[in-house]
C-alpha cells in the first residue's frame, strides 16, 4: 500500500483525520488494531458539557465555553487545535453524515440536553436526528417503550428519573413474539431484525395501544441499522407521534451507524481502512519517521508513508498504556508521554472526585501543528501528528468533550499533515509532466 | 495455558465482535464470538466435558479477531474448542473427515477425473451425499481438472543458482487438482519478473483438517511440509502461495493451533508470503516489472477473510491498481459465507448463503463483468451466488503482462 498519509486508529479522531486528509487530495490509509470508541459511545457529538471543572450547571453555549477553556488551559487540545478547526470540523462532519443518510442536529451555539439510558438529561452538542425529540422531554408527555427480551434497557427507571426532573413521563414494555422467539443477543441483531417489515409491523401493532395520548415515544436505539431512516419514519408515521431513540449499553447501534457511514465516505474517497493491525514498531531516521511495523501473521508488516497521524485513543482506548510499575507509555510509536510520575498519583482519593483522576489526563503533548513534542517543546518527528484522546491535557469523560476534541484535533492534524505533504506531491506531479 | 487461552482475560465484554460476526448476524444457532469464545472458555477445563456444542457454528472467518479492540484470539479459541468438542463427543464426523481431505480426494479422483466429476456432480449422487453425508446438494463443489499442476515435475533449481532470484511456489490442493491454470499464471508472472520458480513436492497445508477438528491428522501433514520447505527456506528462498488459506496456515494457523513451536516452523512461517504480498514487496523495492498492458474493464475485488487474517492489507488490489484502464471496486464486505468447507455442510449451507448475500448483491450491482478474489473456495461461492465468473488476481496480472487471458474469460 503506497500512501502519503497513514492514520493510526479508527476511532472518531482517526476517521476525521482521514476524511480531511483524503478530501485535501492526499492518498490516505487507516490502520487500526480494532474498532474504536464509536461502538461504545452514545452516537452523540459532545463538545463541552461541563465547564469550569466541577461546575454543576451544564454548558449552554459551547462555542463561548470552549473559547474560555482555551484561554484558561493553553495545553488543552482545544487550545492547540484552535476554535476555527473545531468549527470547520463540525461543519464537515455534519455534511458527511447527512450525505451518508444519518443527519445530525444541533450547532456549536447551543448545547442540547439528550435523554440518557438512566433517564438523566445530559449536555451534548450534536445528536442524530432520531434522538432530537429526546432533547424535548421537558414539554409534553413522553412514553418510554421497552422491548421484551432486550436486556439492560430499563424503561421504568428512565421514566422515573425523568419524572424526578419534572418531566411528564411514563413507560410501557411491549411483547413482540418474533423478537422473543429469537432472543437477540445484542442490540445490533435487534436493529437488523427491525428492518424486516413483518417484525417491524408486529412492534408497531404492540405499541399502538399503549401510545395513545403521548406526544413522543422513546425507544431503545435499535430502530434499524442500514435502513434506519426508513424504520424511524415508518414507526413514527404508524404511531402518529414523534419517535426518538435512547442510547443503550454496547454495542451502540447509533455508534455503529456513524462508523459505517464514515467508512463508506472514506471508501468513496479511496481511503483503505484496515482493521486488525496493531502498530508495534517504528522505523526512523533522525527526526523523520520512515515507517511503522504492524503485527501480522508470522512477522511485522512494514508500512511507509510521507506523514503519520497518531489517533490511537487514551487509557481506555489502548493508545496510552500504564504498567504495573507506574510507567505510562504511548503504545504505538513510543512517543514522549506527559503523565503523573508516581503510581500513587494516578487517582484522586474519591472515585467521583470533581477534579477527576490525573491518569486520564495523561497523553502526548503537541504543538499548535499537532506535532508531538517532548517536555521542552522539541518536535519528536517532524512528519508525525497526533489527534484525539491520545493527547494530554483533556479530561474528556468529565468535560464531556470526547468527540469535539477528536474532531477538532483530527481536522487540525490532517490540515498540518497535508500542508507538509502537498509540496512533495506537487513536485512529483510536475516531474511526471 | 497458551497465549491464545490467556487472551480471554483481555475481553472487556463490549460485544463489538458479536455485532460483526457474519454467522451470528444471520442465525440464532450461533450465539456469537463473545459467548462461544471468551465467555464459554471460562467453563472449559482440561478435565471437564465441553460445555456447549454451538461453537461448531463458528465459521473460522476471524472477523471477530480483527474488530476486537482488546486483542482476544476468539477464532483460535473457537477452533480449539471445536476440536475438543469432537473428541469429547465421539470423534470427528465422517463428512468432516472427507471434507478435510481435499488432497486425498484429489489423488484418488484425478486419474479418473471425468468419471469422478460425473459421479460427484450428478443430481443423484449429490442427493445421496446430502442425505448420507450431510454435504448440501446445492453447495458449490469444484470439478477435478483433467491435468494436475505442475504436471511433469519441473525444477530448474540447481544449488549454484542465486537463492535471491529463486522462489518456492506452494500451490496447494486447489491449484493442483482443480485449477491448474492459476499455478501456470503464478509461475508465468514470477518468471516474467526474473524469478526462478521451484516447485517442491508438497502436501495439503492441513487447514481443512484444522477447521474440521482433526488436529492429529493436521499435524502429520504440517510436519510433512516442514520437511521439504524448511531446507529451502534455510537456503534463503522465499515461499509464495496463491491460496490465502494455505499461506496463512504455514505462517500462523498450524503452529498456533497445534502448539507446534519449532525452528523449522518459525523459519518457514517467516519465509512464507501470499503471492501478491510478495509482489508488492518487489514493487516497493523497485524490482517489479510494471510494463502492464492496459485492461479496459472494471472488476469487483473481494478480499477474502483468509487474506484479511494475514493482516497485510489488500496487496492484490494495490497491484491491480497499477494496471492502466482497470477499475478496481472493493467489496467492503467481510465474508462470502463459504469459509473453506463451512458452507458446504448441509446444516450450514443456508447460513453461508445468507452471509454471502450482501456480497453477491454488491457484485451484481457493481456492473463489473467479473469478480476477483484470492481464495479458491470464495471464488466458487461467489460464482455460485452471482452467476458471474471469478478469477484469481494473479490471472489478471498475467493477462495484463500479455501472458494469457484468464480461462474464465476465454470460456465467456
Ligand atoms: C455488554 C454487557 C456485558 C455484560 N457482561 C456481564 C457479565 O459478564 N456478567 C454479568 O453478570 N453481567 C453482565 N452484564 C449485565 C447483565 O447482562 C445484566 O445485569 C443482566 O442481564 C440483568 O439481568 P436482569 O434479568 O435483571 O435484567 P435483563 O436481562 O435486562 O432483563 C430485563 C427483562 O425485563 C424486561 N423489562 C424491563 N422493564 C420491564 C417492564 N416495565 N415490564 C415488563 N418487563 C420489563 C426486559 O424487557 C427484559 O426482558 C453485561 C451487560 C452488558 C450489556
Ligand atoms: S471466526 Fe467468524 S464465525 Fe467464528 S466467531 Fe469469529 S466472526 Fe464469528
Ligand atoms: S470484541 Fe473482544 S473485548 Fe469485545 S466482547 Fe468481543 S472478545 Fe470481548
Ligand atoms: S470463503 Fe472466503 S471470504 Fe468467505 S469464508 Fe473464506 S475465506 Fe472467508
mmCIF file with all atom_site columns, N, CA and C in Angstrom, chain A residues 17-68:
data_model
loop_
_atom_site.group_PDB
_atom_site.id
_atom_site.type_symbol
_atom_site.label_atom_id
_atom_site.label_alt_id
_atom_site.label_comp_id
_atom_site.label_asym_id
_atom_site.label_entity_id
_atom_site.label_seq_id
_atom_site.pdbx_PDB_ins_code
_atom_site.Cartn_x
_atom_site.Cartn_y
_atom_site.Cartn_z
_atom_site.occupancy
_atom_site.B_iso_or_equiv
_atom_site.pdbx_formal_charge
_atom_site.auth_seq_id
_atom_site.auth_comp_id
_atom_site.auth_asym_id
_atom_site.auth_atom_id
_atom_site.pdbx_PDB_model_num
ATOM 1   N N  . UNK A 1 17 ? -9.573  12.579 10.788 1.00 0.00 ? 17 UNK A N  1
ATOM 2   C CA . UNK A 1 17 ? -8.298  12.947 10.170 1.00 0.00 ? 17 UNK A CA 1
ATOM 3   C C  . UNK A 1 17 ? -8.207  12.387 8.758  1.00 0.00 ? 17 UNK A C  1
ATOM 4   N N  . UNK A 1 18 ? -8.604  11.128 8.586  1.00 0.00 ? 18 UNK A N  1
ATOM 5   C CA . UNK A 1 18 ? -8.510  10.503 7.267  1.00 0.00 ? 18 UNK A CA 1
ATOM 6   C C  . UNK A 1 18 ? -9.445  11.183 6.272  1.00 0.00 ? 18 UNK A C  1
ATOM 7   N N  . UNK A 1 19 ? -10.621 11.548 6.761  1.00 0.00 ? 19 UNK A N  1
ATOM 8   C CA . UNK A 1 19 ? -11.595 12.214 5.895  1.00 0.00 ? 19 UNK A CA 1
ATOM 9   C C  . UNK A 1 19 ? -11.011 13.511 5.341  1.00 0.00 ? 19 UNK A C  1
ATOM 10  N N  . UNK A 1 20 ? -10.369 14.303 6.220  1.00 0.00 ? 20 UNK A N  1
ATOM 11  C CA . UNK A 1 20 ? -9.851  15.594 5.763  1.00 0.00 ? 20 UNK A CA 1
ATOM 12  C C  . UNK A 1 20 ? -8.593  15.440 4.938  1.00 0.00 ? 20 UNK A C  1
ATOM 13  N N  . UNK A 1 21 ? -7.761  14.490 5.315  1.00 0.00 ? 21 UNK A N  1
ATOM 14  C CA . UNK A 1 21 ? -6.543  14.281 4.527  1.00 0.00 ? 21 UNK A CA 1
ATOM 15  C C  . UNK A 1 21 ? -6.918  13.868 3.109  1.00 0.00 ? 21 UNK A C  1
ATOM 16  N N  . UNK A 1 22 ? -7.867  12.938 2.993  1.00 0.00 ? 22 UNK A N  1
ATOM 17  C CA . UNK A 1 22 ? -8.260  12.459 1.665  1.00 0.00 ? 22 UNK A CA 1
ATOM 18  C C  . UNK A 1 22 ? -8.976  13.556 0.894  1.00 0.00 ? 22 UNK A C  1
ATOM 19  N N  . UNK A 1 23 ? -9.812  14.337 1.584  1.00 0.00 ? 23 UNK A N  1
ATOM 20  C CA . UNK A 1 23 ? -10.516 15.417 0.885  1.00 0.00 ? 23 UNK A CA 1
ATOM 21  C C  . UNK A 1 23 ? -9.527  16.450 0.364  1.00 0.00 ? 23 UNK A C  1
ATOM 22  N N  . UNK A 1 24 ? -8.405  16.603 1.060  1.00 0.00 ? 24 UNK A N  1
ATOM 23  C CA . UNK A 1 24 ? -7.397  17.565 0.611  1.00 0.00 ? 24 UNK A CA 1
ATOM 24  C C  . UNK A 1 24 ? -6.536  16.984 -0.510 1.00 0.00 ? 24 UNK A C  1
ATOM 25  N N  . UNK A 1 25 ? -6.845  15.766 -0.929 1.00 0.00 ? 25 UNK A N  1
ATOM 26  C CA . UNK A 1 25 ? -6.154  15.193 -2.075 1.00 0.00 ? 25 UNK A CA 1
ATOM 27  C C  . UNK A 1 25 ? -4.995  14.269 -1.739 1.00 0.00 ? 25 UNK A C  1
ATOM 28  N N  . UNK A 1 26 ? -4.766  14.022 -0.445 1.00 0.00 ? 26 UNK A N  1
ATOM 29  C CA . UNK A 1 26 ? -3.655  13.132 -0.084 1.00 0.00 ? 26 UNK A CA 1
ATOM 30  C C  . UNK A 1 26 ? -4.108  11.681 -0.189 1.00 0.00 ? 26 UNK A C  1
ATOM 31  N N  . UNK A 1 27 ? -3.215  10.835 -0.660 1.00 0.00 ? 27 UNK A N  1
ATOM 32  C CA . UNK A 1 27 ? -3.525  9.400  -0.688 1.00 0.00 ? 27 UNK A CA 1
ATOM 33  C C  . UNK A 1 27 ? -3.412  8.885  0.739  1.00 0.00 ? 27 UNK A C  1
ATOM 34  N N  . UNK A 1 28 ? -4.535  8.439  1.277  1.00 0.00 ? 28 UNK A N  1
ATOM 35  C CA . UNK A 1 28 ? -4.624  8.200  2.719  1.00 0.00 ? 28 UNK A CA 1
ATOM 36  C C  . UNK A 1 28 ? -5.057  6.772  3.026  1.00 0.00 ? 28 UNK A C  1
ATOM 37  N N  . UNK A 1 29 ? -4.552  6.229  4.120  1.00 0.00 ? 29 UNK A N  1
ATOM 38  C CA . UNK A 1 29 ? -4.999  4.915  4.571  1.00 0.00 ? 29 UNK A CA 1
ATOM 39  C C  . UNK A 1 29 ? -5.103  4.933  6.090  1.00 0.00 ? 29 UNK A C  1
ATOM 40  N N  . UNK A 1 30 ? -5.943  4.043  6.613  1.00 0.00 ? 30 UNK A N  1
ATOM 41  C CA . UNK A 1 30 ? -6.079  3.895  8.071  1.00 0.00 ? 30 UNK A CA 1
ATOM 42  C C  . UNK A 1 30 ? -5.656  2.492  8.462  1.00 0.00 ? 30 UNK A C  1
ATOM 43  N N  . UNK A 1 31 ? -4.897  2.422  9.522  1.00 0.00 ? 31 UNK A N  1
ATOM 44  C CA . UNK A 1 31 ? -4.512  1.135  10.111 1.00 0.00 ? 31 UNK A CA 1
ATOM 45  C C  . UNK A 1 31 ? -4.985  1.176  11.560 1.00 0.00 ? 31 UNK A C  1
ATOM 46  N N  . UNK A 1 32 ? -5.709  0.150  12.002 1.00 0.00 ? 32 UNK A N  1
ATOM 47  C CA . UNK A 1 32 ? -6.177  0.165  13.391 1.00 0.00 ? 32 UNK A CA 1
ATOM 48  C C  . UNK A 1 32 ? -6.113  -1.220 13.985 1.00 0.00 ? 32 UNK A C  1
ATOM 49  N N  . UNK A 1 33 ? -5.859  -1.251 15.287 1.00 0.00 ? 33 UNK A N  1
ATOM 50  C CA . UNK A 1 33 ? -5.787  -2.524 15.998 1.00 0.00 ? 33 UNK A CA 1
ATOM 51  C C  . UNK A 1 33 ? -7.164  -3.173 16.060 1.00 0.00 ? 33 UNK A C  1
ATOM 52  N N  . UNK A 1 34 ? -8.179  -2.377 16.301 1.00 0.00 ? 34 UNK A N  1
ATOM 53  C CA . UNK A 1 34 ? -9.553  -2.888 16.366 1.00 0.00 ? 34 UNK A CA 1
ATOM 54  C C  . UNK A 1 34 ? -10.485 -1.716 16.148 1.00 0.00 ? 34 UNK A C  1
ATOM 55  N N  . UNK A 1 35 ? -11.763 -1.944 16.417 1.00 0.00 ? 35 UNK A N  1
ATOM 56  C CA . UNK A 1 35 ? -12.750 -0.878 16.291 1.00 0.00 ? 35 UNK A CA 1
ATOM 57  C C  . UNK A 1 35 ? -12.592 0.065  17.479 1.00 0.00 ? 35 UNK A C  1
ATOM 58  N N  . UNK A 1 36 ? -12.867 1.321  17.273 1.00 0.00 ? 36 UNK A N  1
ATOM 59  C CA . UNK A 1 36 ? -12.676 2.309  18.338 1.00 0.00 ? 36 UNK A CA 1
ATOM 60  C C  . UNK A 1 36 ? -13.925 2.596  19.147 1.00 0.00 ? 36 UNK A C  1
ATOM 61  N N  . UNK A 1 37 ? -13.940 3.752  19.820 1.00 0.00 ? 37 UNK A N  1
ATOM 62  C CA . UNK A 1 37 ? -14.998 4.035  20.794 1.00 0.00 ? 37 UNK A CA 1
ATOM 63  C C  . UNK A 1 37 ? -16.356 4.320  20.177 1.00 0.00 ? 37 UNK A C  1
ATOM 64  N N  . UNK A 1 38 ? -16.441 4.455  18.855 1.00 0.00 ? 38 UNK A N  1
ATOM 65  C CA . UNK A 1 38 ? -17.770 4.697  18.262 1.00 0.00 ? 38 UNK A CA 1
ATOM 66  C C  . UNK A 1 38 ? -18.770 3.654  18.744 1.00 0.00 ? 38 UNK A C  1
ATOM 67  N N  . UNK A 1 39 ? -18.322 2.404  18.860 1.00 0.00 ? 39 UNK A N  1
ATOM 68  C CA . UNK A 1 39 ? -19.261 1.329  19.168 1.00 0.00 ? 39 UNK A CA 1
ATOM 69  C C  . UNK A 1 39 ? -19.633 1.235  20.639 1.00 0.00 ? 39 UNK A C  1
ATOM 70  N N  . UNK A 1 40 ? -18.973 2.039  21.486 1.00 0.00 ? 40 UNK A N  1
ATOM 71  C CA . UNK A 1 40 ? -19.340 2.051  22.909 1.00 0.00 ? 40 UNK A CA 1
ATOM 72  C C  . UNK A 1 40 ? -20.099 3.308  23.249 1.00 0.00 ? 40 UNK A C  1
ATOM 73  N N  . UNK A 1 41 ? -19.892 4.367  22.476 1.00 0.00 ? 41 UNK A N  1
ATOM 74  C CA . UNK A 1 41 ? -20.429 5.668  22.865 1.00 0.00 ? 41 UNK A CA 1
ATOM 75  C C  . UNK A 1 41 ? -21.852 5.833  22.334 1.00 0.00 ? 41 UNK A C  1
ATOM 76  N N  . UNK A 1 42 ? -22.511 6.892  22.797 1.00 0.00 ? 42 UNK A N  1
ATOM 77  C CA . UNK A 1 42 ? -23.943 7.057  22.526 1.00 0.00 ? 42 UNK A CA 1
ATOM 78  C C  . UNK A 1 42 ? -24.251 7.391  21.073 1.00 0.00 ? 42 UNK A C  1
ATOM 79  N N  . UNK A 1 43 ? -23.234 7.850  20.334 1.00 0.00 ? 43 UNK A N  1
ATOM 80  C CA . UNK A 1 43 ? -23.507 8.272  18.966 1.00 0.00 ? 43 UNK A CA 1
ATOM 81  C C  . UNK A 1 43 ? -23.738 9.776  18.879 1.00 0.00 ? 43 UNK A C  1
ATOM 82  N N  . UNK A 1 44 ? -23.575 10.471 20.018 1.00 0.00 ? 44 UNK A N  1
ATOM 83  C CA . UNK A 1 44 ? -23.684 11.929 20.023 1.00 0.00 ? 44 UNK A CA 1
ATOM 84  C C  . UNK A 1 44 ? -22.320 12.533 19.736 1.00 0.00 ? 44 UNK A C  1
ATOM 85  N N  . UNK A 1 45 ? -22.334 13.872 19.475 1.00 0.00 ? 45 UNK A N  1
ATOM 86  C CA . UNK A 1 45 ? -21.069 14.596 19.385 1.00 0.00 ? 45 UNK A CA 1
ATOM 87  C C  . UNK A 1 45 ? -21.012 15.562 20.564 1.00 0.00 ? 45 UNK A C  1
ATOM 88  N N  . UNK A 1 46 ? -20.240 15.178 21.573 1.00 0.00 ? 46 UNK A N  1
ATOM 89  C CA . UNK A 1 46 ? -20.025 16.060 22.730 1.00 0.00 ? 46 UNK A CA 1
ATOM 90  C C  . UNK A 1 46 ? -18.942 17.071 22.366 1.00 0.00 ? 46 UNK A C  1
ATOM 91  N N  . UNK A 1 47 ? -19.172 18.312 22.720 1.00 0.00 ? 47 UNK A N  1
ATOM 92  C CA . UNK A 1 47 ? -18.120 19.332 22.520 1.00 0.00 ? 47 UNK A CA 1
ATOM 93  C C  . UNK A 1 47 ? -17.576 19.785 23.881 1.00 0.00 ? 47 UNK A C  1
ATOM 94  N N  . UNK A 1 48 ? -18.459 20.300 24.694 1.00 0.00 ? 48 UNK A N  1
ATOM 95  C CA . UNK A 1 48 ? -18.064 20.647 26.061 1.00 0.00 ? 48 UNK A CA 1
ATOM 96  C C  . UNK A 1 48 ? -19.339 20.664 26.893 1.00 0.00 ? 48 UNK A C  1
ATOM 97  N N  . UNK A 1 49 ? -19.446 19.729 27.817 1.00 0.00 ? 49 UNK A N  1
ATOM 98  C CA . UNK A 1 49 ? -20.672 19.582 28.597 1.00 0.00 ? 49 UNK A CA 1
ATOM 99  C C  . UNK A 1 49 ? -20.621 20.340 29.910 1.00 0.00 ? 49 UNK A C  1
ATOM 100 N N  . UNK A 1 50 ? -19.456 20.322 30.545 1.00 0.00 ? 50 UNK A N  1
ATOM 101 C CA . UNK A 1 50 ? -19.328 20.981 31.847 1.00 0.00 ? 50 UNK A CA 1
ATOM 102 C C  . UNK A 1 50 ? -18.040 21.797 31.880 1.00 0.00 ? 50 UNK A C  1
ATOM 103 N N  . UNK A 1 51 ? -18.145 23.031 32.262 1.00 0.00 ? 51 UNK A N  1
ATOM 104 C CA . UNK A 1 51 ? -17.015 23.937 32.377 1.00 0.00 ? 51 UNK A CA 1
ATOM 105 C C  . UNK A 1 51 ? -17.447 25.144 33.163 1.00 0.00 ? 51 UNK A C  1
ATOM 106 N N  . UNK A 1 52 ? -16.641 25.706 34.063 1.00 0.00 ? 52 UNK A N  1
ATOM 107 C CA . UNK A 1 52 ? -15.329 25.208 34.501 1.00 0.00 ? 52 UNK A CA 1
ATOM 108 C C  . UNK A 1 52 ? -15.451 23.891 35.275 1.00 0.00 ? 52 UNK A C  1
ATOM 109 N N  . UNK A 1 53 ? -14.319 23.213 35.508 1.00 0.00 ? 53 UNK A N  1
ATOM 110 C CA . UNK A 1 53 ? -14.332 21.909 36.147 1.00 0.00 ? 53 UNK A CA 1
ATOM 111 C C  . UNK A 1 53 ? -15.110 21.965 37.461 1.00 0.00 ? 53 UNK A C  1
ATOM 112 N N  . UNK A 1 54 ? -15.951 20.971 37.671 1.00 0.00 ? 54 UNK A N  1
ATOM 113 C CA . UNK A 1 54 ? -16.700 20.915 38.909 1.00 0.00 ? 54 UNK A CA 1
ATOM 114 C C  . UNK A 1 54 ? -18.013 21.688 38.849 1.00 0.00 ? 54 UNK A C  1
ATOM 115 N N  . UNK A 1 55 ? -18.233 22.431 37.760 1.00 0.00 ? 55 UNK A N  1
ATOM 116 C CA . UNK A 1 55 ? -19.483 23.189 37.661 1.00 0.00 ? 55 UNK A CA 1
ATOM 117 C C  . UNK A 1 55 ? -20.665 22.235 37.569 1.00 0.00 ? 55 UNK A C  1
ATOM 118 N N  . UNK A 1 56 ? -21.699 22.444 38.405 1.00 0.00 ? 56 UNK A N  1
ATOM 119 C CA . UNK A 1 56 ? -22.847 21.539 38.337 1.00 0.00 ? 56 UNK A CA 1
ATOM 120 C C  . UNK A 1 56 ? -23.772 21.898 37.174 1.00 0.00 ? 56 UNK A C  1
ATOM 121 N N  . UNK A 1 57 ? -23.627 23.105 36.629 1.00 0.00 ? 57 UNK A N  1
ATOM 122 C CA . UNK A 1 57 ? -24.504 23.546 35.549 1.00 0.00 ? 57 UNK A CA 1
ATOM 123 C C  . UNK A 1 57 ? -23.928 23.138 34.197 1.00 0.00 ? 57 UNK A C  1
ATOM 124 N N  . UNK A 1 58 ? -24.723 22.506 33.343 1.00 0.00 ? 58 UNK A N  1
ATOM 125 C CA . UNK A 1 58 ? -24.212 22.179 32.017 1.00 0.00 ? 58 UNK A CA 1
ATOM 126 C C  . UNK A 1 58 ? -23.912 23.443 31.213 1.00 0.00 ? 58 UNK A C  1
ATOM 127 N N  . UNK A 1 59 ? -22.961 23.335 30.319 1.00 0.00 ? 59 UNK A N  1
ATOM 128 C CA . UNK A 1 59 ? -22.619 24.438 29.424 1.00 0.00 ? 59 UNK A CA 1
ATOM 129 C C  . UNK A 1 59 ? -23.784 24.690 28.476 1.00 0.00 ? 59 UNK A C  1
ATOM 130 N N  . UNK A 1 60 ? -24.175 25.970 28.314 1.00 0.00 ? 60 UNK A N  1
ATOM 131 C CA . UNK A 1 60 ? -25.257 26.279 27.368 1.00 0.00 ? 60 UNK A CA 1
ATOM 132 C C  . UNK A 1 60 ? -24.695 26.588 25.982 1.00 0.00 ? 60 UNK A C  1
ATOM 133 N N  . UNK A 1 61 ? -23.644 27.396 25.979 1.00 0.00 ? 61 UNK A N  1
ATOM 134 C CA . UNK A 1 61 ? -23.087 27.866 24.706 1.00 0.00 ? 61 UNK A CA 1
ATOM 135 C C  . UNK A 1 61 ? -21.686 27.269 24.535 1.00 0.00 ? 61 UNK A C  1
ATOM 136 N N  . UNK A 1 62 ? -21.570 26.171 23.854 1.00 0.00 ? 62 UNK A N  1
ATOM 137 C CA . UNK A 1 62 ? -20.256 25.506 23.797 1.00 0.00 ? 62 UNK A CA 1
ATOM 138 C C  . UNK A 1 62 ? -19.192 26.344 23.099 1.00 0.00 ? 62 UNK A C  1
ATOM 139 N N  . UNK A 1 63 ? -19.591 27.167 22.137 1.00 0.00 ? 63 UNK A N  1
ATOM 140 C CA . UNK A 1 63 ? -18.580 27.967 21.446 1.00 0.00 ? 63 UNK A CA 1
ATOM 141 C C  . UNK A 1 63 ? -17.881 28.895 22.443 1.00 0.00 ? 63 UNK A C  1
ATOM 142 N N  . UNK A 1 64 ? -18.693 29.609 23.229 1.00 0.00 ? 64 UNK A N  1
ATOM 143 C CA . UNK A 1 64 ? -18.116 30.535 24.209 1.00 0.00 ? 64 UNK A CA 1
ATOM 144 C C  . UNK A 1 64 ? -17.306 29.767 25.256 1.00 0.00 ? 64 UNK A C  1
ATOM 145 N N  . UNK A 1 65 ? -17.853 28.631 25.697 1.00 0.00 ? 65 UNK A N  1
ATOM 146 C CA . UNK A 1 65 ? -17.168 27.878 26.753 1.00 0.00 ? 65 UNK A CA 1
ATOM 147 C C  . UNK A 1 65 ? -15.838 27.306 26.268 1.00 0.00 ? 65 UNK A C  1
ATOM 148 N N  . UNK A 1 66 ? -15.798 26.837 25.033 1.00 0.00 ? 66 UNK A N  1
ATOM 149 C CA . UNK A 1 66 ? -14.535 26.320 24.501 1.00 0.00 ? 66 UNK A CA 1
ATOM 150 C C  . UNK A 1 66 ? -13.525 27.456 24.398 1.00 0.00 ? 66 UNK A C  1
ATOM 151 N N  . UNK A 1 67 ? -13.998 28.641 24.024 1.00 0.00 ? 67 UNK A N  1
ATOM 152 C CA . UNK A 1 67 ? -13.109 29.811 23.972 1.00 0.00 ? 67 UNK A CA 1
ATOM 153 C C  . UNK A 1 67 ? -12.512 30.094 25.341 1.00 0.00 ? 67 UNK A C  1
ATOM 154 N N  . UNK A 1 68 ? -13.383 30.075 26.370 1.00 0.00 ? 68 UNK A N  1
ATOM 155 C CA . UNK A 1 68 ? -12.912 30.352 27.737 1.00 0.00 ? 68 UNK A CA 1
ATOM 156 C C  . UNK A 1 68 ? -11.925 29.273 28.174 1.00 0.00 ? 68 UNK A C  1
#
